[in-house]
Structure formats: C-alpha cells, structure tokens
C-alpha cells in the first residue's frame, strides 16, 4: 500500500508547499491536529496562505518520525452515528522536536512571519500549582530554565526566551494562545509567563505585560488516542497508509477571545469578549463528567466512555451530576442553551465510534480536579447545595490513585504527583477515615479551604468509605436508588 504524502494525497484545495508559517504550535499531539489544525486548514482553504503551522514536540520524536515521511500530512477521521468520514489536513508544515535542538525552536519562534504561538501541552505542561494557578518555582523544569534560559525545556521557558529575543531583535511580540483546559486559560498562562520573565528580569516581565496578548479560549472536541486498529481501518478506507491519523467526533466547537494584535486566521470559531461563561460550562459539565466517569468507570471495569454510557446506573449518576449539582453553578453563556448542551453531551459520550479510554481521561487527575470538580464544589458549598455526586467523583479519584484496583491488580496511574499520592495512600492504608484526610492534605490540589470544610470532608470520606467497602458498581447503583 502506498503511503500518504504530497504525491499521493490528491487535491487539498491549496498547495501546502506554498504556505508561510504564521503559527508555531507547542504540543503537536492528536488534540491539536483534530482541533486547531482543522480550523486553520479550513481558513487556509479560504485563502489564508500565511497561516501554515509549525508543530513542536516538547518531549518525544514519535509524531515527527511518523509524519515526516508523509510530508506532515495526516488523515482526520470524523465519526458520528452515520459513520466515519476521512480527509487529509495539510496545515501542519513541519514538526520540531524541542530537546533535539532548543535553539532551532527559539529561532523558529522568532521568525518575523510568526504571529501566534499556540499551545496544547496539557495541564501539567505549564509547571504551575493547579490549586492557585501560580507558577511552581520549584518545578524541576522551571529550575532548569532559570539556570539555562537560552536552552529551555518547559513551554513557559520557551515562550519567555522567544519573547525576549523578539524584543531584542525589534520584532513585534507574538500572541500566546493557550488551548488547554485550564481555568481562565489566557490569564493563567499570562501569569505563569510574566512571573517566569520576572524571575529572569523585571524589565522583561514589564514588556510581557505591556506587549503580549494572551487571549482566552474554550475548546471542545473529543479526541481519543489513536490506536493500531484506527490505523488499519483508515488505511482500508482511504487506500493509503498513514502512520498517525487522528480520530475524532463530528462535533467541534471553539470560543475565542478576539485579542490578536498581530492578526489571526479567519477561523470559523465564535469570537467573543468574555470566554469565562463558555469555559465554565464546558469544564464543569463535559470535563467534570468525564473525570467522574473515568475513575468510577475504570474501577467498575469499563474500558471506554461509551461503555460507561451503556451502564444505566453510571449514566444516571452522570446526568444527575450535571443537572442537579453542576448546572445551578453556571451562568448561561450568551446564546448558549445549557439543556441542549447537556443532551448533546450524553449523546457524544455514547458515540461508539470513539474508543475513548477511561484510563486516558484518568491521567493527571491532580492537575484536572481543581477546575473540573473542586471549583463547582466550592460554589455549591457557598450556597448550601448538596455535593453528593461531586464528592463521589473526588472519592473515586482517591480510590484510583491508590494504584490498586478492586481485584487487587495494579493500576498504571499517570500523574505528576503520583509518587507523593501513592506514598500517602500506602501509609494511610485502605480505610476511608485515614485515606481521605491523607489525600485531602495535598495542598496543590485542594488548597487550604476545602480540607478545613467539614461538609466537604464528611461527604468525601463517606463516599470513599462506600467505594472501599462495596466497590464502584455497587456504590453508583445505590446512589441511583437514593437519588432518583
Ligand atoms: C478529557 C478531555 O482527557 C481528558 O481529560 O476530558 O481531553 C476532553 O475530551 C476534551 O476536553 C474535550 O474537549
């Protein structure tokens, strides 16, 4: 079978070899390739030839090695109940692997034609403390980047050095576009970058504050990790071998704060002045449901989100969480219909064409819980609202990060705080009255307020006790009978 390439791909509606690089994107994983690259590809097809994307892998060469021999083209497979449709995306024009040559990346970020540096480096990639949103000055990558500022390792380190060099060269600053699920993502990244710049030189921090725009965004598209089965199916459908296609849903949404002083592609996104209400709706409903379902579902033996949705009791819990406990904390975003969004979400979660593993979503819980569940819990506690489903989500995370499942098998827990979490879990043992306080004491996740709130600690401890005694399935089955 022939390999996908410029020679075999057929017409794309534009000539990828003619594109200028206007965007450098840090974190060229599946999510970026299914979301921002798709929007940009569409804008290029309508004439935006100055918006080619140079992707960057901050760690491994895998994506570059897979895509370089196919001229960085890849197939985007979009699935819904009517089936799967494939098309080729040409917006990505190269991938740099940062650790191989950090200077080359800085150089690329300093090209005059580059107007935007966007990022999907996951929550942990910002080296911040998730409970406060402030940079973690003891993070090993930040310590490294302060010692070796010209050859950074972290995303904030690259941003600061490239901003500094552009200033030195008399070039206008690029716009920093965070595309990760962080709360108040534009402002959070602005704070992290400004603080790192300040630690290097207060004048550089002043330059960042005055000249760099950090628009906020809300991104919404479900993109599971690509599997070999996906590769085989897509090759059979297209007749071309593609080493790294991306599979996603047909649904796609992007709300962006329109603040791009150097210009931007003509993305068919929703441009607004305030992203916050859209972001809260999405993080609390979609991601809050995702995380709750992934811990409970994993413990109950469900491999994917669509498997979880086949389980009536778990589906009930998720719908209850969204309707009864999350919705009252949301201010409806202008023009959005929360009820319709929730209905659509349950349908998207059911999509059998997406094999979105509970284990994948369970990753990095310490970085996700604050914006997905804990912010909602704080709002509920303020108004005296019940938090039974939310507390069960938090308790399921606690049970999961012990690293041993209900059958006594090891769980492959991936989390930057794993060592600390598992040490606490091991010394507490599998007893809720010790395990809950041991994990609630992780200040980076829970802050100081939540562990001091008796309503919250009681709810989490009692949910964890049920999970430990009766197992996940029985716990959410019982939840349904108690919360019809
Ligand atoms: C998921 C998200 O992996 C996860 O934690 O909750 O990646 C989710 O699929 C996206 O935010 C959807 O937009």
PDB file of C-alpha atoms in Angstrom, residues 78 116 176 198 205 221 224-225 234 246 310 335 339 352-353 375 382 422 424 433-434 443 456 458 480 484:
ATOM      1  CA  UNK A  78     -14.616  12.244  11.985  1.00  0.00           C
ATOM      2  CA  UNK A 116       0.843  33.321  17.017  1.00  0.00           C
ATOM      3  CA  UNK A 176       0.209  33.441  23.038  1.00  0.00           C
ATOM      4  CA  UNK A 198      10.153  38.471  36.239  1.00  0.00           C
ATOM      5  CA  UNK A 205       8.092  40.984  32.817  1.00  0.00           C
ATOM      6  CA  UNK A 221     -13.804  18.289  20.737  1.00  0.00           C
ATOM      7  CA  UNK A 224      -9.110   9.727  21.904  1.00  0.00           C
ATOM      8  CA  UNK A 225      -5.549   8.471  21.440  1.00  0.00           C
ATOM      9  CA  UNK A 234      -8.375   4.249   7.969  1.00  0.00           C
ATOM     10  CA  UNK A 246      -6.399  11.208  14.211  1.00  0.00           C
ATOM     11  CA  UNK A 310     -24.141   1.644  28.385  1.00  0.00           C
ATOM     12  CA  UNK A 335     -26.685  32.479  23.127  1.00  0.00           C
ATOM     13  CA  UNK A 339     -30.052  21.947  28.407  1.00  0.00           C
ATOM     14  CA  UNK A 352     -19.415   4.027  19.801  1.00  0.00           C
ATOM     15  CA  UNK A 353     -17.049   5.157  17.048  1.00  0.00           C
ATOM     16  CA  UNK A 375     -14.493  24.830  41.712  1.00  0.00           C
ATOM     17  CA  UNK A 382     -21.241  28.623  49.391  1.00  0.00           C
ATOM     18  CA  UNK A 422       0.885   6.740  46.403  1.00  0.00           C
ATOM     19  CA  UNK A 424       0.271   8.916  51.234  1.00  0.00           C
ATOM     20  CA  UNK A 433     -11.096   7.730  57.652  1.00  0.00           C
ATOM     21  CA  UNK A 434      -7.312   7.732  57.106  1.00  0.00           C
ATOM     22  CA  UNK A 443      -2.486  21.468  49.078  1.00  0.00           C
ATOM     23  CA  UNK A 456     -16.838  18.613  52.184  1.00  0.00           C
ATOM     24  CA  UNK A 458     -17.528  14.356  55.544  1.00  0.00           C
ATOM     25  CA  UNK A 480     -29.224   5.895  41.897  1.00  0.00           C
ATOM     26  CA  UNK A 484     -33.691   9.004  41.708  1.00  0.00           C
TER      27      UNK A 484
END
